[in-house]
Structures are given as structure tokens and as C-alpha cells.
Amino acid sequence: MAERFISIESIARHYPQAGGGMTTIFDDLWFSMNKGEFSCIIGHSGCGKTTVLNILAGLDLPDEGVAVVDGRAIEGPSLDRAVIFQSHALLPWRSVIGNVGYAVSSRWRDWSREKVRAQAQRFIELVGLKGNENKKPSELSGGMKQRVGIARALSIEPKILLMDEPFSALDALTRGTLQDEVRRICIDTGQTAFMITHDVDEAIYLADRIVLMTNGPGAMIAEIVENPLPRDRRRIDIHKHPDYYALRNHLIDFLVSRSRSFKDEIPPGYQKRHPPVVRPTATPAEPDDGTTRQVA
């Protein structure tokens, strides 16, 4: 049985309005993740995706509810949780190995310099930057800088890797290459990952499950989509899978129309505490249990 590893339980976030009163970004949000799972969250700007990620990172606190990782409530930042932002945020005066090694030495303060360097080197090689260890950020391309950021985050061996649109500023070829690298690393290491994206194709390629949020303010989790494609999917042929277009059309339909209308047309039986889990497929089929339904 899969192990529930991350749990968002009834969290809410409110902000004061300039003229008085409060704006509710989201309220009573529930979802969970299993260990080793890669989840993406999709929704329009303003629905609170980054706020959810910041709460998981411990950079923000919910006004209500709790976020739990590995059985412990999140009360602040921790090196058990690593964040990759849209910007690489490297220290410009440090080399590649210096940037990664700084994170390692922060995580394991009693390690020797040799052990820190060996750990940093392992993850530099894992992201394909062997031979660039002594270069400064000013000597690197945008994609290489983001690789350093990925190596730095992974080098502390976090319980959860949090990513806020980490590839959005890159060109298409570099973005695809880094997606391939991150997917391979997460599968090979069993890394649990949670990522914000606006890119439907990115979510389809990377995620095991995709969390769909309605428009804000007052955003809700409309449903959680299980990816029907095989976990060992390859970029070159995922579009050939019989369920690919059913999944893609389902996500696009949500972003184009249902994300706006969901709150006014809530489906019968919908419960915030148990958002429906759907598995879009090319052919309608009877659900295997009472929690998951397949969508043609």
C-alpha cells in the first residue's frame, strides 16, 4: 500500500484588503501525496499555487489548518524541504561546486571538507555539469545555472523537492532537456516532488498526479487527476499512447472553462475534504473502487 507522506489539511490563506475586510485566496484545502510521488499543481494566476508551495516550504504559514510532512507539522523552513525557484538564485562569488557545497555543509555541519566536496561532486555529475565545477555563475548559460540550482537542492537529500515553475524562463530545447533530467533523477532516487506549472504538456510528462485548482480568490481543488500514462514514459512517444489526448483534452478543458465555472456549478457529491480523483482514458470504463472514476 502506498504511504501517505505529505498532507495538506484544511489550510486557508486570507489577506487584508486596502479598504478593510479580508480576501480569501483559498479556504479548506485538502490533498495528500505519497512517498516518491511527483505531483504538479495547475491553475490560473491568483489561485494560490505559490502560496501552497510556500506553506509546504515553511516560508509562509496558513491562517487555518496544517501542512504535514512525514508525520510532522510544518512550522517553518527546514533543510528537509528544498525549493527550486524560477530564478536560479546562485551566489555569484562562488563556483559551481562552491554553490552546491555551501548547501551540503549547511545540511551536514559536522562533515569534513572532503566529504562535502564529494557529495557536491556527485550531484553536479548527476545533472550533467561534470567539468564545470570551478566556473562562476557569470560563466554559465541560463540552463546551466538552473542545473546548478537543481544539484544544490538535491544535494541535501530533501524529503520533498518543491519547484516553482523552474523551467519557465528557459528556451524550449533547454527546458525539455532539464525536464528529462529532473524526471530521471526523481525516478532513480525515489525523490518526492511537488511542482507548480502552467504548462499542460510539462505536467503530463512529469507528473504522477495533477492537482487542478479553480480560479481565485476563493480557489478550490476541483479534482486530482491520475496520469494514465506509464511511469517509464518517454517524451518521444507519449503522444502515441491511447490515453494521451484524453488526458490532455481533460486538462485543457479545465483551464479554459471549468476552472472559471466550477464554483458556480459544483458537481453533486463534491467534498472539499475528498476532492474527486479522476483518470482520463480514451475508452470509458467502470471505476475500480469508490474513489476513482475514469473520464472519456
PDB file of C-alpha atoms in Angstrom:
ATOM      1  CA  MET A   1       0.000   0.000   0.000  1.00  0.00           C
ATOM      2  CA  ALA A   2       1.276   3.482  -0.825  1.00  0.00           C
ATOM      3  CA  GLU A   3       2.482   5.561   2.111  1.00  0.00           C
ATOM      4  CA  ARG A   4       0.871   8.946   2.688  1.00  0.00           C
ATOM      5  CA  PHE A   5       3.858  11.220   3.112  1.00  0.00           C
ATOM      6  CA  ILE A   6       2.596  14.772   2.679  1.00  0.00           C
ATOM      7  CA  SER A   7      -0.773  16.002   3.846  1.00  0.00           C
ATOM      8  CA  ILE A   8      -2.433  19.397   3.387  1.00  0.00           C
ATOM      9  CA  GLU A   9      -5.289  19.544   5.885  1.00  0.00           C
ATOM     10  CA  SER A  10      -7.915  22.280   5.727  1.00  0.00           C
ATOM     11  CA  ILE A  11      -5.450  25.102   5.050  1.00  0.00           C
ATOM     12  CA  ALA A  12      -6.667  28.636   4.343  1.00  0.00           C
ATOM     13  CA  ARG A  13      -4.957  31.897   3.467  1.00  0.00           C
ATOM     14  CA  HIS A  14      -6.512  35.346   3.854  1.00  0.00           C
ATOM     15  CA  TYR A  15      -5.131  38.796   3.060  1.00  0.00           C
ATOM     16  CA  PRO A  16      -6.404  42.185   4.292  1.00  0.00           C
ATOM     17  CA  GLN A  17      -7.968  44.452   1.680  1.00  0.00           C
ATOM     18  CA  ALA A  18      -6.836  48.058   1.344  1.00  0.00           C
ATOM     19  CA  GLY A  19     -10.285  49.430   2.241  1.00  0.00           C
ATOM     20  CA  GLY A  20     -10.926  46.972   5.062  1.00  0.00           C
ATOM     21  CA  GLY A  21     -12.152  43.408   5.132  1.00  0.00           C
ATOM     22  CA  MET A  22     -10.335  40.279   4.008  1.00  0.00           C
ATOM     23  CA  THR A  23      -9.728  38.488   0.707  1.00  0.00           C
ATOM     24  CA  THR A  24      -9.718  34.708   0.894  1.00  0.00           C
ATOM     25  CA  ILE A  25      -7.206  33.281  -1.588  1.00  0.00           C
ATOM     26  CA  PHE A  26      -8.271  29.719  -0.750  1.00  0.00           C
ATOM     27  CA  ASP A  27     -10.110  28.059   2.096  1.00  0.00           C
ATOM     28  CA  ASP A  28     -10.383  24.492   3.457  1.00  0.00           C
ATOM     29  CA  LEU A  29      -7.863  22.963   1.035  1.00  0.00           C
ATOM     30  CA  TRP A  30      -7.177  19.228   1.343  1.00  0.00           C
ATOM     31  CA  PHE A  31      -4.880  16.876  -0.558  1.00  0.00           C
ATOM     32  CA  SER A  32      -2.108  14.381   0.119  1.00  0.00           C
ATOM     33  CA  MET A  33       0.913  12.863  -1.606  1.00  0.00           C
ATOM     34  CA  ASN A  34       2.607   9.509  -1.315  1.00  0.00           C
ATOM     35  CA  LYS A  35       6.322   8.999  -0.820  1.00  0.00           C
ATOM     36  CA  GLY A  36       8.195   9.012  -4.121  1.00  0.00           C
ATOM     37  CA  GLU A  37       5.303  10.649  -5.974  1.00  0.00           C
ATOM     38  CA  PHE A  38       5.714  13.517  -8.434  1.00  0.00           C
ATOM     39  CA  SER A  39       2.725  15.878  -8.298  1.00  0.00           C
ATOM     40  CA  CYS A  40       2.071  19.020 -10.317  1.00  0.00           C
ATOM     41  CA  ILE A  41      -0.440  21.728  -9.466  1.00  0.00           C
ATOM     42  CA  ILE A  42      -2.118  23.689 -12.261  1.00  0.00           C
ATOM     43  CA  GLY A  43      -4.367  26.733 -12.116  1.00  0.00           C
ATOM     44  CA  HIS A  44      -4.623  30.298 -13.327  1.00  0.00           C
ATOM     45  CA  SER A  45      -2.578  33.093 -11.747  1.00  0.00           C
ATOM     46  CA  GLY A  46      -4.086  34.253  -8.450  1.00  0.00           C
ATOM     47  CA  CYS A  47      -5.457  30.890  -7.337  1.00  0.00           C
ATOM     48  CA  GLY A  48      -2.802  30.456  -4.635  1.00  0.00           C
ATOM     49  CA  LYS A  49      -0.460  27.838  -6.133  1.00  0.00           C
ATOM     50  CA  THR A  50       2.704  29.604  -4.968  1.00  0.00           C
ATOM     51  CA  THR A  51       1.162  30.213  -1.545  1.00  0.00           C
ATOM     52  CA  VAL A  52       0.554  26.463  -1.194  1.00  0.00           C
ATOM     53  CA  LEU A  53       4.173  25.767  -2.182  1.00  0.00           C
ATOM     54  CA  ASN A  54       5.440  28.406   0.275  1.00  0.00           C
ATOM     55  CA  ILE A  55       3.397  26.810   3.049  1.00  0.00           C
ATOM     56  CA  LEU A  56       4.951  23.421   2.248  1.00  0.00           C
ATOM     57  CA  ALA A  57       8.380  25.095   2.250  1.00  0.00           C
ATOM     58  CA  GLY A  58       7.686  26.743   5.610  1.00  0.00           C
ATOM     59  CA  LEU A  59       8.187  30.205   4.080  1.00  0.00           C
ATOM     60  CA  ASP A  60       4.547  31.075   4.816  1.00  0.00           C
ATOM     61  CA  LEU A  61       2.070  29.814   7.379  1.00  0.00           C
ATOM     62  CA  PRO A  62      -1.609  29.062   6.784  1.00  0.00           C
ATOM     63  CA  ASP A  63      -4.173  31.141   8.620  1.00  0.00           C
ATOM     64  CA  GLU A  64      -6.066  27.924   9.305  1.00  0.00           C
ATOM     65  CA  GLY A  65      -5.283  24.234   9.012  1.00  0.00           C
ATOM     66  CA  VAL A  66      -1.928  22.485   8.886  1.00  0.00           C
ATOM     67  CA  ALA A  67       0.583  21.062   6.417  1.00  0.00           C
ATOM     68  CA  VAL A  68       2.291  17.818   7.441  1.00  0.00           C
ATOM     69  CA  VAL A  69       5.438  16.185   6.013  1.00  0.00           C
ATOM     70  CA  ASP A  70       6.488  12.737   7.201  1.00  0.00           C
ATOM     71  CA  GLY A  71       4.250  12.934  10.257  1.00  0.00           C
ATOM     72  CA  ARG A  72       5.404  16.372  11.441  1.00  0.00           C
ATOM     73  CA  ALA A  73       3.549  19.664  11.113  1.00  0.00           C
ATOM     74  CA  ILE A  74       5.425  22.331   9.181  1.00  0.00           C
ATOM     75  CA  GLU A  75       6.227  25.294  11.403  1.00  0.00           C
ATOM     76  CA  GLY A  76       8.996  26.979   9.406  1.00  0.00           C
ATOM     77  CA  PRO A  77      11.764  26.411   6.864  1.00  0.00           C
ATOM     78  CA  SER A  78      13.768  23.206   7.098  1.00  0.00           C
ATOM     79  CA  LEU A  79      16.562  21.553   5.145  1.00  0.00           C
ATOM     80  CA  ASP A  80      14.240  18.545   4.888  1.00  0.00           C
ATOM     81  CA  ARG A  81      12.491  20.580   2.182  1.00  0.00           C
ATOM     82  CA  ALA A  82      14.367  22.028  -0.783  1.00  0.00           C
ATOM     83  CA  VAL A  83      12.982  24.702  -3.107  1.00  0.00           C
ATOM     84  CA  ILE A  84      13.875  25.428  -6.727  1.00  0.00           C
ATOM     85  CA  PHE A  85      12.517  28.812  -7.803  1.00  0.00           C
ATOM     86  CA  GLN A  86      12.077  30.265 -11.296  1.00  0.00           C
ATOM     87  CA  SER A  87      15.384  32.069 -10.803  1.00  0.00           C
ATOM     88  CA  HIS A  88      18.475  30.008 -10.012  1.00  0.00           C
ATOM     89  CA  ALA A  89      19.458  32.382  -7.131  1.00  0.00           C
ATOM     90  CA  LEU A  90      23.120  31.319  -7.128  1.00  0.00           C
ATOM     91  CA  LEU A  91      25.786  33.062  -5.066  1.00  0.00           C
ATOM     92  CA  PRO A  92      27.737  34.931  -7.788  1.00  0.00           C
ATOM     93  CA  TRP A  93      31.069  34.885  -5.942  1.00  0.00           C
ATOM     94  CA  ARG A  94      31.043  31.097  -5.530  1.00  0.00           C
ATOM     95  CA  SER A  95      31.900  28.486  -8.137  1.00  0.00           C
ATOM     96  CA  VAL A  96      29.546  25.702  -9.202  1.00  0.00           C
ATOM     97  CA  ILE A  97      30.970  23.339  -6.611  1.00  0.00           C
ATOM     98  CA  GLY A  98      31.059  26.172  -4.088  1.00  0.00           C
ATOM     99  CA  ASN A  99      27.343  26.856  -4.513  1.00  0.00           C
ATOM    100  CA  VAL A 100      26.401  23.185  -4.189  1.00  0.00           C
ATOM    101  CA  GLY A 101      28.907  22.585  -1.407  1.00  0.00           C
ATOM    102  CA  TYR A 102      27.501  25.506   0.587  1.00  0.00           C
ATOM    103  CA  ALA A 103      24.118  23.749   0.721  1.00  0.00           C
ATOM    104  CA  VAL A 104      25.737  20.441   1.671  1.00  0.00           C
ATOM    105  CA  SER A 105      27.764  21.990   4.504  1.00  0.00           C
ATOM    106  CA  SER A 106      24.635  23.739   5.790  1.00  0.00           C
ATOM    107  CA  ARG A 107      22.806  20.400   5.897  1.00  0.00           C
ATOM    108  CA  TRP A 108      25.640  18.407   7.496  1.00  0.00           C
ATOM    109  CA  ARG A 109      27.672  20.855   9.568  1.00  0.00           C
ATOM    110  CA  ASP A 110      29.950  18.187  11.041  1.00  0.00           C
ATOM    111  CA  TRP A 111      31.124  16.833   7.676  1.00  0.00           C
ATOM    112  CA  SER A 112      34.726  17.244   6.600  1.00  0.00           C
ATOM    113  CA  ARG A 113      35.595  19.420   3.595  1.00  0.00           C
ATOM    114  CA  GLU A 114      36.417  16.294   1.596  1.00  0.00           C
ATOM    115  CA  LYS A 115      33.057  14.671   2.356  1.00  0.00           C
ATOM    116  CA  VAL A 116      31.177  17.873   1.493  1.00  0.00           C
ATOM    117  CA  ARG A 117      33.043  18.161  -1.794  1.00  0.00           C
ATOM    118  CA  ALA A 118      32.368  14.505  -2.663  1.00  0.00           C
ATOM    119  CA  GLN A 119      28.632  14.943  -2.052  1.00  0.00           C
ATOM    120  CA  ALA A 120      28.554  18.143  -4.111  1.00  0.00           C
ATOM    121  CA  GLN A 121      30.519  16.494  -6.910  1.00  0.00           C
ATOM    122  CA  ARG A 122      28.088  13.558  -7.030  1.00  0.00           C
ATOM    123  CA  PHE A 123      25.111  15.804  -7.694  1.00  0.00           C
ATOM    124  CA  ILE A 124      26.994  18.074 -10.095  1.00  0.00           C
ATOM    125  CA  GLU A 125      27.684  14.992 -12.183  1.00  0.00           C
ATOM    126  CA  LEU A 126      24.075  13.830 -11.754  1.00  0.00           C
ATOM    127  CA  VAL A 127      22.818  16.980 -13.532  1.00  0.00           C
ATOM    128  CA  GLY A 128      25.425  16.722 -16.272  1.00  0.00           C
ATOM    129  CA  LEU A 129      27.805  19.500 -15.217  1.00  0.00           C
ATOM    130  CA  LYS A 130      30.999  17.493 -14.769  1.00  0.00           C
ATOM    131  CA  GLY A 131      33.925  19.628 -15.928  1.00  0.00           C
ATOM    132  CA  ASN A 132      32.259  22.893 -14.901  1.00  0.00           C
ATOM    133  CA  GLU A 133      32.915  22.646 -11.170  1.00  0.00           C
ATOM    134  CA  ASN A 134      35.163  25.699 -10.945  1.00  0.00           C
ATOM    135  CA  LYS A 135      33.163  28.062 -13.151  1.00  0.00           C
ATOM    136  CA  LYS A 136      31.363  31.051 -11.633  1.00  0.00           C
ATOM    137  CA  PRO A 137      27.679  31.707 -12.452  1.00  0.00           C
ATOM    138  CA  SER A 138      28.699  34.512 -14.830  1.00  0.00           C
ATOM    139  CA  GLU A 139      30.414  31.884 -16.989  1.00  0.00           C
ATOM    140  CA  LEU A 140      27.324  29.676 -17.290  1.00  0.00           C
ATOM    141  CA  SER A 141      24.306  29.704 -19.598  1.00  0.00           C
ATOM    142  CA  GLY A 142      20.809  30.068 -18.150  1.00  0.00           C
ATOM    143  CA  GLY A 143      20.186  26.347 -18.413  1.00  0.00           C
ATOM    144  CA  MET A 144      23.476  25.520 -16.726  1.00  0.00           C
ATOM    145  CA  LYS A 145      22.691  27.903 -13.869  1.00  0.00           C
ATOM    146  CA  GLN A 146      19.380  26.169 -13.315  1.00  0.00           C
ATOM    147  CA  ARG A 147      21.171  22.809 -13.348  1.00  0.00           C
ATOM    148  CA  VAL A 148      23.345  24.102 -10.518  1.00  0.00           C
ATOM    149  CA  GLY A 149      20.192  25.112  -8.651  1.00  0.00           C
ATOM    150  CA  ILE A 150      18.771  21.624  -9.141  1.00  0.00           C
ATOM    151  CA  ALA A 151      22.021  19.992  -7.992  1.00  0.00           C
ATOM    152  CA  ARG A 152      22.105  22.262  -4.941  1.00  0.00           C
ATOM    153  CA  ALA A 153      18.537  21.340  -3.977  1.00  0.00           C
ATOM    154  CA  LEU A 154      19.030  17.608  -4.484  1.00  0.00           C
ATOM    155  CA  SER A 155      22.419  17.505  -2.753  1.00  0.00           C
ATOM    156  CA  ILE A 156      20.839  17.965   0.677  1.00  0.00           C
ATOM    157  CA  GLU A 157      18.707  14.858   0.007  1.00  0.00           C
ATOM    158  CA  PRO A 158      15.420  16.531   0.963  1.00  0.00           C
ATOM    159  CA  LYS A 159      12.284  14.701   1.952  1.00  0.00           C
ATOM    160  CA  ILE A 160      10.419  16.786  -0.605  1.00  0.00           C
ATOM    161  CA  LEU A 161      11.612  18.770  -3.608  1.00  0.00           C
ATOM    162  CA  LEU A 162       9.477  21.868  -4.201  1.00  0.00           C
ATOM    163  CA  MET A 163       9.617  23.573  -7.611  1.00  0.00           C
ATOM    164  CA  ASP A 164       8.005  26.866  -8.603  1.00  0.00           C
ATOM    165  CA  GLU A 165       7.949  26.831 -12.425  1.00  0.00           C
ATOM    166  CA  PRO A 166      11.687  26.098 -12.523  1.00  0.00           C
ATOM    167  CA  PHE A 167      11.886  25.824 -16.332  1.00  0.00           C
ATOM    168  CA  SER A 168       9.587  28.661 -17.391  1.00  0.00           C
ATOM    169  CA  ALA A 169      12.349  31.159 -18.230  1.00  0.00           C
ATOM    170  CA  LEU A 170      14.330  28.738 -20.422  1.00  0.00           C
ATOM    171  CA  ASP A 171      14.208  28.165 -24.155  1.00  0.00           C
ATOM    172  CA  ALA A 172      12.236  25.148 -25.387  1.00  0.00           C
ATOM    173  CA  LEU A 173      15.232  22.878 -26.036  1.00  0.00           C
ATOM    174  CA  THR A 174      16.883  23.599 -22.688  1.00  0.00           C
ATOM    175  CA  ARG A 175      13.552  23.254 -20.909  1.00  0.00           C
ATOM    176  CA  GLY A 176      12.963  19.832 -22.428  1.00  0.00           C
ATOM    177  CA  THR A 177      16.451  18.648 -21.531  1.00  0.00           C
ATOM    178  CA  LEU A 178      16.077  19.734 -17.901  1.00  0.00           C
ATOM    179  CA  GLN A 179      12.641  18.154 -17.657  1.00  0.00           C
ATOM    180  CA  ASP A 180      14.205  14.891 -18.822  1.00  0.00           C
ATOM    181  CA  GLU A 181      16.979  15.211 -16.232  1.00  0.00           C
ATOM    182  CA  VAL A 182      14.672  16.017 -13.325  1.00  0.00           C
ATOM    183  CA  ARG A 183      12.290  13.199 -14.223  1.00  0.00           C
ATOM    184  CA  ARG A 184      15.127  10.690 -14.478  1.00  0.00           C
ATOM    185  CA  ILE A 185      16.681  11.799 -11.186  1.00  0.00           C
ATOM    186  CA  CYS A 186      13.385  11.712  -9.286  1.00  0.00           C
ATOM    187  CA  ILE A 187      12.587   8.212 -10.531  1.00  0.00           C
ATOM    188  CA  ASP A 188      16.120   6.881  -9.935  1.00  0.00           C
ATOM    189  CA  THR A 189      16.362   8.337  -6.411  1.00  0.00           C
ATOM    190  CA  GLY A 190      12.719   7.926  -5.347  1.00  0.00           C
ATOM    191  CA  GLN A 191      12.525  11.679  -4.735  1.00  0.00           C
ATOM    192  CA  THR A 192       9.135  13.083  -3.698  1.00  0.00           C
ATOM    193  CA  ALA A 193       8.436  16.215  -5.760  1.00  0.00           C
ATOM    194  CA  PHE A 194       5.764  18.914  -5.913  1.00  0.00           C
ATOM    195  CA  MET A 195       5.839  21.392  -8.786  1.00  0.00           C
ATOM    196  CA  ILE A 196       3.867  24.422  -9.923  1.00  0.00           C
ATOM    197  CA  THR A 197       3.394  24.703 -13.664  1.00  0.00           C
ATOM    198  CA  HIS A 198       1.213  26.470 -16.221  1.00  0.00           C
ATOM    199  CA  ASP A 199       2.342  24.056 -18.937  1.00  0.00           C
ATOM    200  CA  VAL A 200      -0.090  21.214 -19.593  1.00  0.00           C
ATOM    201  CA  ASP A 201       2.453  19.190 -21.581  1.00  0.00           C
ATOM    202  CA  GLU A 202       5.034  19.586 -18.817  1.00  0.00           C
ATOM    203  CA  ALA A 203       2.551  18.262 -16.260  1.00  0.00           C
ATOM    204  CA  ILE A 204       1.632  15.303 -18.477  1.00  0.00           C
ATOM    205  CA  TYR A 205       5.273  14.386 -18.986  1.00  0.00           C
ATOM    206  CA  LEU A 206       6.482  14.790 -15.394  1.00  0.00           C
ATOM    207  CA  ALA A 207       3.617  14.126 -13.016  1.00  0.00           C
ATOM    208  CA  ASP A 208       2.114  11.025 -11.491  1.00  0.00           C
ATOM    209  CA  ARG A 209      -0.835  13.149 -10.338  1.00  0.00           C
ATOM    210  CA  ILE A 210      -2.026  16.629 -11.312  1.00  0.00           C
ATOM    211  CA  VAL A 211      -3.887  18.849  -8.832  1.00  0.00           C
ATOM    212  CA  LEU A 212      -6.401  21.171 -10.541  1.00  0.00           C
ATOM    213  CA  MET A 213      -7.204  24.460  -8.772  1.00  0.00           C
ATOM    214  CA  THR A 214     -10.112  26.713  -9.664  1.00  0.00           C
ATOM    215  CA  ASN A 215      -9.706  30.447 -10.162  1.00  0.00           C
ATOM    216  CA  GLY A 216      -9.129  32.690  -7.174  1.00  0.00           C
ATOM    217  CA  PRO A 217      -9.961  34.351  -4.955  1.00  0.00           C
ATOM    218  CA  GLY A 218     -11.767  31.642  -3.030  1.00  0.00           C
ATOM    219  CA  ALA A 219      -9.947  28.940  -5.014  1.00  0.00           C
ATOM    220  CA  MET A 220     -10.750  25.257  -4.529  1.00  0.00           C
ATOM    221  CA  ILE A 221      -9.185  21.978  -5.544  1.00  0.00           C
ATOM    222  CA  ALA A 222     -11.619  20.843  -8.229  1.00  0.00           C
ATOM    223  CA  GLU A 223     -10.124  17.394  -8.678  1.00  0.00           C
ATOM    224  CA  ILE A 224      -6.947  15.361  -8.657  1.00  0.00           C
ATOM    225  CA  VAL A 225      -6.056  13.755 -11.980  1.00  0.00           C
ATOM    226  CA  GLU A 226      -4.171  10.479 -12.033  1.00  0.00           C
ATOM    227  CA  ASN A 227      -1.868  10.264 -15.023  1.00  0.00           C
ATOM    228  CA  PRO A 228      -2.857   7.138 -17.010  1.00  0.00           C
ATOM    229  CA  LEU A 229       0.420   7.068 -18.967  1.00  0.00           C
ATOM    230  CA  PRO A 230       3.090   4.547 -17.895  1.00  0.00           C
ATOM    231  CA  ARG A 231       5.593   5.880 -15.378  1.00  0.00           C
ATOM    232  CA  ASP A 232       8.506   4.968 -17.637  1.00  0.00           C
ATOM    233  CA  ARG A 233       7.055   7.159 -20.406  1.00  0.00           C
ATOM    234  CA  ARG A 234       9.364   8.656 -22.998  1.00  0.00           C
ATOM    235  CA  ARG A 235       8.970  12.133 -24.452  1.00  0.00           C
ATOM    236  CA  ILE A 236       9.399  10.855 -27.991  1.00  0.00           C
ATOM    237  CA  ASP A 237       6.352   8.605 -27.931  1.00  0.00           C
ATOM    238  CA  ILE A 238       3.958   9.702 -25.158  1.00  0.00           C
ATOM    239  CA  HIS A 239       1.681  11.293 -27.785  1.00  0.00           C
ATOM    240  CA  LYS A 240       1.209   7.811 -29.259  1.00  0.00           C
ATOM    241  CA  HIS A 241      -0.310   6.414 -26.069  1.00  0.00           C
ATOM    242  CA  PRO A 242      -4.064   5.856 -26.494  1.00  0.00           C
ATOM    243  CA  ASP A 243      -4.864   7.853 -23.340  1.00  0.00           C
ATOM    244  CA  TYR A 244      -2.643  10.849 -24.121  1.00  0.00           C
ATOM    245  CA  TYR A 245      -5.216  13.033 -25.859  1.00  0.00           C
ATOM    246  CA  ALA A 246      -7.967  12.136 -23.396  1.00  0.00           C
ATOM    247  CA  LEU A 247      -5.716  13.374 -20.594  1.00  0.00           C
ATOM    248  CA  ARG A 248      -4.542  16.477 -22.455  1.00  0.00           C
ATOM    249  CA  ASN A 249      -8.053  17.469 -23.531  1.00  0.00           C
ATOM    250  CA  HIS A 250      -9.313  16.985 -19.967  1.00  0.00           C
ATOM    251  CA  LEU A 251      -6.657  19.351 -18.566  1.00  0.00           C
ATOM    252  CA  ILE A 252      -7.151  21.981 -21.264  1.00  0.00           C
ATOM    253  CA  ASP A 253     -10.919  21.847 -20.837  1.00  0.00           C
ATOM    254  CA  PHE A 254     -10.435  22.543 -17.147  1.00  0.00           C
ATOM    255  CA  LEU A 255      -8.111  25.511 -17.692  1.00  0.00           C
ATOM    256  CA  VAL A 256     -10.219  27.039 -20.471  1.00  0.00           C
ATOM    257  CA  SER A 257     -13.688  26.648 -18.975  1.00  0.00           C
ATOM    258  CA  ARG A 258     -14.224  24.558 -15.838  1.00  0.00           C
ATOM    259  CA  SER A 259     -11.675  26.453 -13.718  1.00  0.00           C
ATOM    260  CA  ARG A 260     -13.869  29.538 -14.074  1.00  0.00           C
ATOM    261  CA  SER A 261     -17.289  27.944 -13.675  1.00  0.00           C
ATOM    262  CA  PHE A 262     -16.583  25.202 -11.128  1.00  0.00           C
ATOM    263  CA  LYS A 263     -17.527  27.235  -8.034  1.00  0.00           C
ATOM    264  CA  ASP A 264     -20.892  28.136  -9.547  1.00  0.00           C
ATOM    265  CA  GLU A 265     -21.583  24.624 -10.811  1.00  0.00           C
ATOM    266  CA  ILE A 266     -20.184  22.367  -8.095  1.00  0.00           C
ATOM    267  CA  PRO A 267     -20.835  18.723  -9.046  1.00  0.00           C
ATOM    268  CA  PRO A 268     -23.248  16.732  -6.857  1.00  0.00           C
ATOM    269  CA  GLY A 269     -21.451  14.890  -4.079  1.00  0.00           C
ATOM    270  CA  TYR A 270     -18.330  17.075  -4.227  1.00  0.00           C
ATOM    271  CA  GLN A 271     -16.478  17.261  -0.882  1.00  0.00           C
ATOM    272  CA  LYS A 272     -13.554  19.598  -0.234  1.00  0.00           C
ATOM    273  CA  ARG A 273     -12.025  17.099   2.153  1.00  0.00           C
ATOM    274  CA  HIS A 274     -12.061  14.390  -0.510  1.00  0.00           C
ATOM    275  CA  PRO A 275     -11.585  16.030  -3.929  1.00  0.00           C
ATOM    276  CA  PRO A 276     -12.594  13.603  -6.680  1.00  0.00           C
ATOM    277  CA  VAL A 277      -9.792  11.565  -8.209  1.00  0.00           C
ATOM    278  CA  VAL A 278     -10.183  11.055 -11.956  1.00  0.00           C
ATOM    279  CA  ARG A 279      -8.222   9.065 -14.515  1.00  0.00           C
ATOM    280  CA  PRO A 280      -8.926  10.295 -18.056  1.00  0.00           C
ATOM    281  CA  THR A 281      -8.815   7.472 -20.587  1.00  0.00           C
ATOM    282  CA  ALA A 282      -9.666   7.029 -24.248  1.00  0.00           C
ATOM    283  CA  THR A 283     -12.388   4.471 -23.502  1.00  0.00           C
ATOM    284  CA  PRO A 284     -14.942   4.824 -20.686  1.00  0.00           C
ATOM    285  CA  ALA A 285     -14.656   2.100 -18.093  1.00  0.00           C
ATOM    286  CA  GLU A 286     -16.216   1.170 -14.784  1.00  0.00           C
ATOM    287  CA  PRO A 287     -14.296   2.569 -11.794  1.00  0.00           C
ATOM    288  CA  ASP A 288     -12.212   0.080  -9.825  1.00  0.00           C
ATOM    289  CA  ASP A 289     -13.362   1.489  -6.472  1.00  0.00           C
ATOM    290  CA  GLY A 290     -15.447   4.225  -4.963  1.00  0.00           C
ATOM    291  CA  THR A 291     -12.798   6.937  -5.105  1.00  0.00           C
ATOM    292  CA  THR A 292     -11.553   6.966  -8.681  1.00  0.00           C
ATOM    293  CA  ARG A 293     -13.578   7.419 -11.829  1.00  0.00           C
ATOM    294  CA  GLN A 294     -12.423   7.292 -15.408  1.00  0.00           C
ATOM    295  CA  VAL A 295     -13.245  10.077 -17.817  1.00  0.00           C
ATOM    296  CA  ALA A 296     -13.575   9.618 -21.554  1.00  0.00           C
TER     297      ALA A 296
END
